[in-house]
């Protein structure tokens, strides 16, 4: 593969994954959590890296500034997607995620069809390869590996599906559908905490620091005992009562994780470990 082809393949993987996540959101708006987490980790670092590598090889300053400006617009739009999702504002989430995808497609096109051909014509393949290698290295260093955000976004995903189940009052089948998503996603979330995140933290933590982890695991038992897939004949009242009880438990549990445990894990785990945890947990959540 030539350097240009390699960069093209890298772009295709990024945009391909993001497109697939945006499609999922059209059916399941709560899956915005995945789009936001993925882009914060892999897209933002990609943009930051190319600004200080590939973009420096093009001497059309106006065009480079235009491309850097687009990075800012894309990041801003991603932030708006994140806040609309956090507020549970489905209309804003839908329109901003479409805007985000349009900005991104346009930018990738310009990079592939204008920037890359120009750079390839100007510098040798070896020089181009060196720039791309440098870009990859910087991209890896810029990754935030923010497991706190990853798991907090997943709390919001579950919360939104709880809200959608509650809003389906009067349509029991719809309420059950959202509730089954909540159950599946919550079990996966707890499984990843207990089998990936907490054990990785346990390798680095002092006995003292493990205190909050033990409390969280105990609370997981209470939470899982509340989740039950309603049988075919469960009434709306019983279902909604169960959802209310679950939501109340989760509100307290999630706050403790978000305010105490996740920040502590982010601070304590070395970057390389966080990156591994992020990748494994993102894939687990995305498969659910
Ligand atoms: Fe770019
Ligand atoms: Fe790019
Ligand atoms: Fe938890
Ligand atoms: Fe959690």
PDB file of C-alpha atoms and ligand atoms in Angstrom:
ATOM      1  CA  UNK A   1       0.000   0.000   0.000  1.00  0.00           C
ATOM      2  CA  UNK A   2       1.240   3.474  -0.788  1.00  0.00           C
ATOM      3  CA  UNK A   3       1.213   6.052   2.038  1.00  0.00           C
ATOM      4  CA  UNK A   4      -1.812   7.740   0.424  1.00  0.00           C
ATOM      5  CA  UNK A   5      -3.684   4.438   0.332  1.00  0.00           C
ATOM      6  CA  UNK A   6      -2.817   3.797   3.965  1.00  0.00           C
ATOM      7  CA  UNK A   7      -4.144   7.185   5.007  1.00  0.00           C
ATOM      8  CA  UNK A   8      -7.240   6.556   2.914  1.00  0.00           C
ATOM      9  CA  UNK A   9      -7.769   3.222   4.703  1.00  0.00           C
ATOM     10  CA  UNK A  10      -7.374   4.927   8.081  1.00  0.00           C
ATOM     11  CA  UNK A  11      -9.945   7.571   7.096  1.00  0.00           C
ATOM     12  CA  UNK A  12     -12.315   4.891   5.829  1.00  0.00           C
ATOM     13  CA  UNK A  13     -12.162   3.055   9.142  1.00  0.00           C
ATOM     14  CA  UNK A  14     -12.876   6.237  11.102  1.00  0.00           C
ATOM     15  CA  UNK A  15     -15.674   7.530   8.903  1.00  0.00           C
ATOM     16  CA  UNK A  16     -17.100   4.029   8.380  1.00  0.00           C
ATOM     17  CA  UNK A  17     -17.424   3.453  12.122  1.00  0.00           C
ATOM     18  CA  UNK A  18     -18.880   6.922  12.705  1.00  0.00           C
ATOM     19  CA  UNK A  19     -21.409   6.487   9.860  1.00  0.00           C
ATOM     20  CA  UNK A  20     -22.537   3.170  11.314  1.00  0.00           C
ATOM     21  CA  UNK A  21     -22.964   4.729  14.774  1.00  0.00           C
ATOM     22  CA  UNK A  22     -24.933   7.660  13.305  1.00  0.00           C
ATOM     23  CA  UNK A  23     -27.224   5.166  11.544  1.00  0.00           C
ATOM     24  CA  UNK A  24     -27.806   3.306  14.826  1.00  0.00           C
ATOM     25  CA  UNK A  25     -28.799   6.570  16.471  1.00  0.00           C
ATOM     26  CA  UNK A  26     -31.638   7.045  13.994  1.00  0.00           C
ATOM     27  CA  UNK A  27     -33.262   3.915  15.431  1.00  0.00           C
ATOM     28  CA  UNK A  28     -31.880   4.184  18.962  1.00  0.00           C
ATOM     29  CA  UNK A  29     -31.217   7.805  19.936  1.00  0.00           C
ATOM     30  CA  UNK A  30     -29.644   6.689  23.234  1.00  0.00           C
ATOM     31  CA  UNK A  31     -26.800   5.163  21.194  1.00  0.00           C
ATOM     32  CA  UNK A  32     -25.543   8.743  20.824  1.00  0.00           C
ATOM     33  CA  UNK A  33     -23.410   7.721  23.818  1.00  0.00           C
ATOM     34  CA  UNK A  34     -21.384   5.491  21.488  1.00  0.00           C
ATOM     35  CA  UNK A  35     -20.975   8.121  18.784  1.00  0.00           C
ATOM     36  CA  UNK A  36     -19.829  10.728  21.302  1.00  0.00           C
ATOM     37  CA  UNK A  37     -17.418   8.394  23.117  1.00  0.00           C
ATOM     38  CA  UNK A  38     -15.930   7.068  19.883  1.00  0.00           C
ATOM     39  CA  UNK A  39     -15.405  10.509  18.346  1.00  0.00           C
ATOM     40  CA  UNK A  40     -13.978  12.014  21.547  1.00  0.00           C
ATOM     41  CA  UNK A  41     -11.401   9.247  21.648  1.00  0.00           C
ATOM     42  CA  UNK A  42     -10.519   8.548  18.025  1.00  0.00           C
ATOM     43  CA  UNK A  43     -11.653  11.487  15.898  1.00  0.00           C
ATOM     44  CA  UNK A  44     -10.489  14.404  18.044  1.00  0.00           C
ATOM     45  CA  UNK A  45      -6.997  12.923  18.402  1.00  0.00           C
ATOM     46  CA  UNK A  46      -6.879  12.280  14.642  1.00  0.00           C
ATOM     47  CA  UNK A  47      -7.690  15.910  13.854  1.00  0.00           C
ATOM     48  CA  UNK A  48      -5.190  17.238  16.386  1.00  0.00           C
ATOM     49  CA  UNK A  49      -2.451  15.020  14.963  1.00  0.00           C
ATOM     50  CA  UNK A  50      -2.947  15.958  11.329  1.00  0.00           C
ATOM     51  CA  UNK A  51      -2.902  19.676  12.085  1.00  0.00           C
ATOM     52  CA  UNK A  52       0.713  19.401  13.230  1.00  0.00           C
ATOM     53  CA  UNK A  53       1.850  16.869  10.603  1.00  0.00           C
ATOM     54  CA  UNK A  54       0.106  16.445   7.245  1.00  0.00           C
ATOM     55  CA  UNK A  55      -1.387  19.933   7.153  1.00  0.00           C
ATOM     56  CA  UNK A  56       2.072  21.508   7.494  1.00  0.00           C
ATOM     57  CA  UNK A  57       3.050  19.991   4.132  1.00  0.00           C
ATOM     58  CA  UNK A  58       0.513  22.091   2.215  1.00  0.00           C
ATOM     59  CA  UNK A  59       1.642  25.653   1.619  1.00  0.00           C
ATOM     60  CA  UNK A  60      -1.778  27.020   0.689  1.00  0.00           C
ATOM     61  CA  UNK A  61      -2.249  28.751   4.047  1.00  0.00           C
ATOM     62  CA  UNK A  62      -5.827  29.805   3.336  1.00  0.00           C
ATOM     63  CA  UNK A  63      -6.846  26.243   2.592  1.00  0.00           C
ATOM     64  CA  UNK A  64      -5.054  24.850   5.636  1.00  0.00           C
ATOM     65  CA  UNK A  65      -6.714  27.483   7.832  1.00  0.00           C
ATOM     66  CA  UNK A  66     -10.040  26.535   6.310  1.00  0.00           C
ATOM     67  CA  UNK A  67      -9.419  22.861   7.154  1.00  0.00           C
ATOM     68  CA  UNK A  68      -8.400  23.725  10.729  1.00  0.00           C
ATOM     69  CA  UNK A  69     -11.523  25.869  11.017  1.00  0.00           C
ATOM     70  CA  UNK A  70     -13.572  22.855   9.916  1.00  0.00           C
ATOM     71  CA  UNK A  71     -11.962  20.788  12.692  1.00  0.00           C
ATOM     72  CA  UNK A  72     -13.215  23.408  15.161  1.00  0.00           C
ATOM     73  CA  UNK A  73     -16.710  23.348  13.663  1.00  0.00           C
ATOM     74  CA  UNK A  74     -16.788  19.557  13.823  1.00  0.00           C
ATOM     75  CA  UNK A  75     -15.626  19.556  17.452  1.00  0.00           C
ATOM     76  CA  UNK A  76     -18.203  22.197  18.358  1.00  0.00           C
ATOM     77  CA  UNK A  77     -20.946  20.197  16.657  1.00  0.00           C
ATOM     78  CA  UNK A  78     -19.817  17.065  18.516  1.00  0.00           C
ATOM     79  CA  UNK A  79     -20.094  19.013  21.788  1.00  0.00           C
ATOM     80  CA  UNK A  80     -23.640  20.080  20.867  1.00  0.00           C
ATOM     81  CA  UNK A  81     -24.531  16.452  20.052  1.00  0.00           C
ATOM     82  CA  UNK A  82     -23.175  15.548  23.504  1.00  0.00           C
ATOM     83  CA  UNK A  83     -25.132  18.223  25.370  1.00  0.00           C
ATOM     84  CA  UNK A  84     -28.384  17.527  23.469  1.00  0.00           C
ATOM     85  CA  UNK A  85     -27.952  13.865  24.331  1.00  0.00           C
ATOM     86  CA  UNK A  86     -27.215  14.703  27.981  1.00  0.00           C
ATOM     87  CA  UNK A  87     -30.413  16.769  28.177  1.00  0.00           C
ATOM     88  CA  UNK A  88     -32.411  14.042  26.457  1.00  0.00           C
ATOM     89  CA  UNK A  89     -33.497  16.586  23.814  1.00  0.00           C
ATOM     90  CA  UNK A  90     -34.254  14.189  20.959  1.00  0.00           C
ATOM     91  CA  UNK A  91     -35.100  16.854  18.371  1.00  0.00           C
ATOM     92  CA  UNK A  92     -31.864  18.755  18.942  1.00  0.00           C
ATOM     93  CA  UNK A  93     -29.951  15.468  19.032  1.00  0.00           C
ATOM     94  CA  UNK A  94     -31.372  14.383  15.687  1.00  0.00           C
ATOM     95  CA  UNK A  95     -30.763  17.666  13.886  1.00  0.00           C
ATOM     96  CA  UNK A  96     -27.297  18.220  15.357  1.00  0.00           C
ATOM     97  CA  UNK A  97     -26.115  14.705  14.603  1.00  0.00           C
ATOM     98  CA  UNK A  98     -27.176  15.196  10.964  1.00  0.00           C
ATOM     99  CA  UNK A  99     -25.276  18.488  10.913  1.00  0.00           C
ATOM    100  CA  UNK A 100     -22.267  16.771  12.473  1.00  0.00           C
ATOM    101  CA  UNK A 101     -22.259  14.030   9.825  1.00  0.00           C
ATOM    102  CA  UNK A 102     -22.600  16.562   6.998  1.00  0.00           C
ATOM    103  CA  UNK A 103     -19.635  18.577   8.301  1.00  0.00           C
ATOM    104  CA  UNK A 104     -17.579  15.446   8.706  1.00  0.00           C
ATOM    105  CA  UNK A 105     -18.342  13.998   5.245  1.00  0.00           C
ATOM    106  CA  UNK A 106     -17.486  17.330   3.612  1.00  0.00           C
ATOM    107  CA  UNK A 107     -14.216  17.571   5.527  1.00  0.00           C
ATOM    108  CA  UNK A 108     -13.104  14.006   4.765  1.00  0.00           C
ATOM    109  CA  UNK A 109     -13.891  14.628   1.097  1.00  0.00           C
ATOM    110  CA  UNK A 110     -11.759  17.736   0.985  1.00  0.00           C
ATOM    111  CA  UNK A 111      -8.933  15.926   2.716  1.00  0.00           C
ATOM    112  CA  UNK A 112      -9.035  13.007   0.292  1.00  0.00           C
ATOM    113  CA  UNK A 113      -9.720  14.919  -2.908  1.00  0.00           C
ATOM    114  CA  UNK A 114      -7.931  18.240  -2.441  1.00  0.00           C
ATOM    115  CA  UNK A 115      -5.365  18.081   0.329  1.00  0.00           C
ATOM    116  CA  UNK A 116      -3.863  14.634  -0.239  1.00  0.00           C
ATOM    117  CA  UNK A 117      -3.389  14.877  -4.029  1.00  0.00           C
ATOM    118  CA  UNK A 118      -1.698  18.239  -3.574  1.00  0.00           C
ATOM    119  CA  UNK A 119       0.645  17.011  -0.854  1.00  0.00           C
ATOM    120  CA  UNK A 120       1.429  13.812  -2.786  1.00  0.00           C
ATOM    121  CA  UNK A 121       2.407  15.872  -5.833  1.00  0.00           C
ATOM    122  CA  UNK A 122       4.660  18.094  -3.789  1.00  0.00           C
ATOM    123  CA  UNK A 123       6.646  15.751  -1.549  1.00  0.00           C
ATOM    124  CA  UNK A 124       8.172  12.315  -2.064  1.00  0.00           C
ATOM    125  CA  UNK A 125       6.430   9.113  -0.976  1.00  0.00           C
ATOM    126  CA  UNK A 126       9.124   8.636   1.687  1.00  0.00           C
ATOM    127  CA  UNK A 127       8.508  12.097   3.106  1.00  0.00           C
ATOM    128  CA  UNK A 128       4.784  11.470   3.019  1.00  0.00           C
ATOM    129  CA  UNK A 129       5.244   8.147   4.805  1.00  0.00           C
ATOM    130  CA  UNK A 130       7.335   9.862   7.494  1.00  0.00           C
ATOM    131  CA  UNK A 131       4.591  12.470   8.004  1.00  0.00           C
ATOM    132  CA  UNK A 132       1.912   9.798   8.265  1.00  0.00           C
ATOM    133  CA  UNK A 133       3.997   7.801  10.763  1.00  0.00           C
ATOM    134  CA  UNK A 134       4.444  10.927  12.829  1.00  0.00           C
ATOM    135  CA  UNK A 135       0.704  11.640  12.588  1.00  0.00           C
ATOM    136  CA  UNK A 136      -0.086   8.141  13.885  1.00  0.00           C
ATOM    137  CA  UNK A 137       2.296   8.506  16.783  1.00  0.00           C
ATOM    138  CA  UNK A 138       0.884  11.887  17.784  1.00  0.00           C
ATOM    139  CA  UNK A 139      -2.661  10.571  17.339  1.00  0.00           C
ATOM    140  CA  UNK A 140      -1.877   7.780  19.813  1.00  0.00           C
ATOM    141  CA  UNK A 141      -0.422  10.258  22.315  1.00  0.00           C
ATOM    142  CA  UNK A 142      -3.412  12.612  22.004  1.00  0.00           C
ATOM    143  CA  UNK A 143      -5.989   9.948  22.820  1.00  0.00           C
ATOM    144  CA  UNK A 144      -7.565  10.872  26.126  1.00  0.00           C
ATOM    145  CA  UNK A 145      -8.415   7.291  27.073  1.00  0.00           C
ATOM    146  CA  UNK A 146     -11.092   8.858  29.270  1.00  0.00           C
ATOM    147  CA  UNK A 147     -12.808   5.862  30.858  1.00  0.00           C
ATOM    148  CA  UNK A 148     -14.711   8.235  33.168  1.00  0.00           C
ATOM    149  CA  UNK A 149     -16.517   9.823  30.179  1.00  0.00           C
ATOM    150  CA  UNK A 150     -17.034   6.464  28.510  1.00  0.00           C
ATOM    151  CA  UNK A 151     -18.878   5.028  31.510  1.00  0.00           C
ATOM    152  CA  UNK A 152     -20.671   8.286  32.321  1.00  0.00           C
ATOM    153  CA  UNK A 153     -21.959   8.450  28.727  1.00  0.00           C
ATOM    154  CA  UNK A 154     -23.176   4.890  29.149  1.00  0.00           C
ATOM    155  CA  UNK A 155     -25.092   5.896  32.303  1.00  0.00           C
ATOM    156  CA  UNK A 156     -26.780   8.574  30.186  1.00  0.00           C
ATOM    157  CA  UNK A 157     -27.591   5.990  27.516  1.00  0.00           C
ATOM    158  CA  UNK A 158     -29.385   3.822  30.070  1.00  0.00           C
ATOM    159  CA  UNK A 159     -31.063   6.857  31.656  1.00  0.00           C
ATOM    160  CA  UNK A 160     -32.404   7.970  28.279  1.00  0.00           C
ATOM    161  CA  UNK A 161     -33.849   4.522  27.594  1.00  0.00           C
ATOM    162  CA  UNK A 162     -35.445   4.594  31.065  1.00  0.00           C
ATOM    163  CA  UNK A 163     -37.008   7.960  30.183  1.00  0.00           C
ATOM    164  CA  UNK A 164     -38.216   6.578  26.848  1.00  0.00           C
ATOM    165  CA  UNK A 165     -39.754   3.588  28.640  1.00  0.00           C
ATOM    166  CA  UNK A 166     -41.518   5.939  31.068  1.00  0.00           C
ATOM    167  CA  UNK A 167     -42.704   8.142  28.197  1.00  0.00           C
ATOM    168  CA  UNK A 168     -44.267   5.083  26.566  1.00  0.00           C
ATOM    169  CA  UNK A 169     -47.030   5.160  29.192  1.00  0.00           C
ATOM    170  CA  UNK A 170     -50.175   3.947  27.404  1.00  0.00           C
ATOM    171  CA  UNK A 171     -48.206   1.744  24.986  1.00  0.00           C
ATOM    172  CA  UNK A 172     -47.145  -1.267  27.034  1.00  0.00           C
ATOM    173  CA  UNK A 173     -45.362  -3.037  24.164  1.00  0.00           C
ATOM    174  CA  UNK A 174     -43.190   0.000  23.502  1.00  0.00           C
ATOM    175  CA  UNK A 175     -42.464   0.418  27.203  1.00  0.00           C
ATOM    176  CA  UNK A 176     -41.385  -3.232  27.398  1.00  0.00           C
ATOM    177  CA  UNK A 177     -39.137  -2.798  24.388  1.00  0.00           C
ATOM    178  CA  UNK A 178     -37.265   0.099  26.001  1.00  0.00           C
ATOM    179  CA  UNK A 179     -37.162  -1.737  29.301  1.00  0.00           C
ATOM    180  CA  UNK A 180     -35.536  -4.753  27.681  1.00  0.00           C
ATOM    181  CA  UNK A 181     -32.881  -2.438  26.204  1.00  0.00           C
ATOM    182  CA  UNK A 182     -32.305  -0.998  29.690  1.00  0.00           C
ATOM    183  CA  UNK A 183     -31.899  -4.453  31.146  1.00  0.00           C
ATOM    184  CA  UNK A 184     -29.492  -5.661  28.459  1.00  0.00           C
ATOM    185  CA  UNK A 185     -27.380  -2.506  28.541  1.00  0.00           C
ATOM    186  CA  UNK A 186     -27.287  -2.324  32.308  1.00  0.00           C
ATOM    187  CA  UNK A 187     -26.173  -5.939  32.685  1.00  0.00           C
ATOM    188  CA  UNK A 188     -23.395  -5.355  30.152  1.00  0.00           C
ATOM    189  CA  UNK A 189     -22.368  -2.123  31.885  1.00  0.00           C
ATOM    190  CA  UNK A 190     -22.107  -3.878  35.245  1.00  0.00           C
ATOM    191  CA  UNK A 191     -20.286  -6.835  33.695  1.00  0.00           C
ATOM    192  CA  UNK A 192     -17.671  -4.536  32.106  1.00  0.00           C
ATOM    193  CA  UNK A 193     -17.202  -2.643  35.357  1.00  0.00           C
ATOM    194  CA  UNK A 194     -16.725  -5.829  37.330  1.00  0.00           C
ATOM    195  CA  UNK A 195     -14.618  -7.794  34.842  1.00  0.00           C
ATOM    196  CA  UNK A 196     -12.560  -5.082  33.089  1.00  0.00           C
ATOM    197  CA  UNK A 197     -12.628  -1.636  34.716  1.00  0.00           C
ATOM    198  CA  UNK A 198     -12.517  -2.499  38.418  1.00  0.00           C
ATOM    199  CA  UNK A 199      -9.923  -5.295  38.068  1.00  0.00           C
ATOM    200  CA  UNK A 200      -7.625  -2.990  36.042  1.00  0.00           C
ATOM    201  CA  UNK A 201      -7.990  -0.400  38.813  1.00  0.00           C
ATOM    202  CA  UNK A 202      -7.442  -3.100  41.443  1.00  0.00           C
ATOM    203  CA  UNK A 203      -3.973  -3.774  40.001  1.00  0.00           C
ATOM    204  CA  UNK A 204      -2.934  -0.191  40.817  1.00  0.00           C
ATOM    205  CA  UNK A 205      -5.085   0.743  43.788  1.00  0.00           C
ATOM    206  CA  UNK A 206      -4.307   0.638  47.478  1.00  0.00           C
ATOM    207  CA  UNK A 207      -6.605  -1.349  49.807  1.00  0.00           C
ATOM    208  CA  UNK A 208      -8.061   1.955  50.929  1.00  0.00           C
ATOM    209  CA  UNK A 209      -8.931   2.952  47.382  1.00  0.00           C
ATOM    210  CA  UNK A 210     -10.659  -0.386  46.841  1.00  0.00           C
ATOM    211  CA  UNK A 211     -13.270   0.500  49.487  1.00  0.00           C
ATOM    212  CA  UNK A 212     -15.565   2.347  47.062  1.00  0.00           C
ATOM    213  CA  UNK A 213     -15.229  -0.525  44.557  1.00  0.00           C
ATOM    214  CA  UNK A 214     -16.579  -3.033  47.085  1.00  0.00           C
ATOM    215  CA  UNK A 215     -19.502  -0.733  47.848  1.00  0.00           C
ATOM    216  CA  UNK A 216     -20.275  -0.424  44.126  1.00  0.00           C
ATOM    217  CA  UNK A 217     -20.210  -4.193  43.653  1.00  0.00           C
ATOM    218  CA  UNK A 218     -22.648  -4.653  46.542  1.00  0.00           C
ATOM    219  CA  UNK A 219     -24.953  -2.074  44.992  1.00  0.00           C
ATOM    220  CA  UNK A 220     -24.741  -3.901  41.660  1.00  0.00           C
ATOM    221  CA  UNK A 221     -26.307  -6.928  43.373  1.00  0.00           C
ATOM    222  CA  UNK A 222     -29.229  -4.778  44.552  1.00  0.00           C
ATOM    223  CA  UNK A 223     -29.602  -3.255  41.089  1.00  0.00           C
ATOM    224  CA  UNK A 224     -29.548  -6.574  39.236  1.00  0.00           C
ATOM    225  CA  UNK A 225     -32.098  -8.022  41.643  1.00  0.00           C
ATOM    226  CA  UNK A 226     -34.462  -5.242  40.558  1.00  0.00           C
ATOM    227  CA  UNK A 227     -34.175  -5.894  36.840  1.00  0.00           C
ATOM    228  CA  UNK A 228     -36.580  -8.496  35.664  1.00  0.00           C
ATOM    229  CA  UNK A 229     -37.796  -8.923  32.137  1.00  0.00           C
ATOM    230  CA  UNK A 230     -41.519  -8.549  32.511  1.00  0.00           C
ATOM    231  CA  UNK A 231     -43.396 -11.656  31.532  1.00  0.00           C
ATOM    232  CA  UNK A 232     -45.886 -11.489  28.690  1.00  0.00           C
ATOM    233  CA  UNK A 233     -48.729 -10.399  30.928  1.00  0.00           C
ATOM    234  CA  UNK A 234     -47.053  -7.831  33.159  1.00  0.00           C
ATOM    235  CA  UNK A 235     -49.285  -4.828  33.601  1.00  0.00           C
ATOM    236  CA  UNK A 236     -48.242  -1.302  32.827  1.00  0.00           C
ATOM    237  CA  UNK A 237     -48.516  -0.242  36.454  1.00  0.00           C
ATOM    238  CA  UNK A 238     -46.160  -2.955  37.717  1.00  0.00           C
ATOM    239  CA  UNK A 239     -43.701  -2.270  34.927  1.00  0.00           C
ATOM    240  CA  UNK A 240     -43.601   1.452  35.609  1.00  0.00           C
ATOM    241  CA  UNK A 241     -43.226   0.900  39.345  1.00  0.00           C
ATOM    242  CA  UNK A 242     -40.294  -1.390  38.687  1.00  0.00           C
ATOM    243  CA  UNK A 243     -38.706   1.171  36.364  1.00  0.00           C
ATOM    244  CA  UNK A 244     -39.166   3.898  39.001  1.00  0.00           C
ATOM    245  CA  UNK A 245     -37.474   1.770  41.666  1.00  0.00           C
ATOM    246  CA  UNK A 246     -34.602   0.972  39.324  1.00  0.00           C
ATOM    247  CA  UNK A 247     -34.189   4.618  38.314  1.00  0.00           C
ATOM    248  CA  UNK A 248     -34.045   5.707  41.960  1.00  0.00           C
ATOM    249  CA  UNK A 249     -31.349   3.148  42.788  1.00  0.00           C
ATOM    250  CA  UNK A 250     -29.326   3.987  39.696  1.00  0.00           C
ATOM    251  CA  UNK A 251     -29.468   7.734  40.352  1.00  0.00           C
ATOM    252  CA  UNK A 252     -27.636   7.268  43.666  1.00  0.00           C
ATOM    253  CA  UNK A 253     -25.246   4.562  42.444  1.00  0.00           C
ATOM    254  CA  UNK A 254     -24.244   6.369  39.241  1.00  0.00           C
ATOM    255  CA  UNK A 255     -23.623   9.660  41.042  1.00  0.00           C
ATOM    256  CA  UNK A 256     -21.154   7.955  43.379  1.00  0.00           C
ATOM    257  CA  UNK A 257     -19.299   6.425  40.451  1.00  0.00           C
ATOM    258  CA  UNK A 258     -19.265   9.678  38.495  1.00  0.00           C
ATOM    259  CA  UNK A 259     -18.181  11.852  41.405  1.00  0.00           C
ATOM    260  CA  UNK A 260     -15.772   9.554  43.203  1.00  0.00           C
ATOM    261  CA  UNK A 261     -14.771   6.302  41.579  1.00  0.00           C
ATOM    262  CA  UNK A 262     -14.398   7.114  37.863  1.00  0.00           C
ATOM    263  CA  UNK A 263     -12.313  10.269  38.472  1.00  0.00           C
ATOM    264  CA  UNK A 264     -10.139   8.252  40.850  1.00  0.00           C
ATOM    265  CA  UNK A 265      -9.699   5.520  38.237  1.00  0.00           C
ATOM    266  CA  UNK A 266      -8.836   8.088  35.543  1.00  0.00           C
ATOM    267  CA  UNK A 267      -6.178   9.572  37.840  1.00  0.00           C
ATOM    268  CA  UNK A 268      -4.769   6.266  39.051  1.00  0.00           C
ATOM    269  CA  UNK A 269      -4.621   4.063  35.956  1.00  0.00           C
ATOM    270  CA  UNK A 270      -1.609   4.586  33.693  1.00  0.00           C
ATOM    271  CA  UNK A 271      -2.515   5.804  30.190  1.00  0.00           C
ATOM    272  CA  UNK A 272      -1.654   2.526  28.486  1.00  0.00           C
ATOM    273  CA  UNK A 273      -4.014   0.647  30.825  1.00  0.00           C
ATOM    274  CA  UNK A 274      -6.777   3.192  30.333  1.00  0.00           C
ATOM    275  CA  UNK A 275      -6.417   2.902  26.574  1.00  0.00           C
ATOM    276  CA  UNK A 276      -6.779  -0.869  26.772  1.00  0.00           C
ATOM    277  CA  UNK A 277      -9.762  -0.608  29.121  1.00  0.00           C
ATOM    278  CA  UNK A 278     -11.363   2.038  26.906  1.00  0.00           C
ATOM    279  CA  UNK A 279     -11.012  -0.074  23.772  1.00  0.00           C
ATOM    280  CA  UNK A 280     -12.301  -3.270  25.333  1.00  0.00           C
ATOM    281  CA  UNK A 281     -15.210  -1.577  27.109  1.00  0.00           C
ATOM    282  CA  UNK A 282     -16.188   0.536  24.107  1.00  0.00           C
ATOM    283  CA  UNK A 283     -16.382  -2.605  21.982  1.00  0.00           C
ATOM    284  CA  UNK A 284     -18.426  -4.371  24.658  1.00  0.00           C
ATOM    285  CA  UNK A 285     -20.876  -1.489  24.963  1.00  0.00           C
ATOM    286  CA  UNK A 286     -21.137  -1.063  21.186  1.00  0.00           C
ATOM    287  CA  UNK A 287     -21.990  -4.763  20.824  1.00  0.00           C
ATOM    288  CA  UNK A 288     -24.945  -4.303  23.198  1.00  0.00           C
TER     289      UNK A 288
HETATM  290 FE1  LIG B   1      -8.967  16.670   9.169  1.00  0.00          FE
HETATM  291 FE1  LIG B   2      -8.161  13.180   8.507  1.00  0.00          FE
HETATM  292 FE1  LIG B   3     -21.747   0.465  38.688  1.00  0.00          FE
HETATM  293 FE1  LIG B   4     -21.528   2.578  36.173  1.00  0.00          FE
END
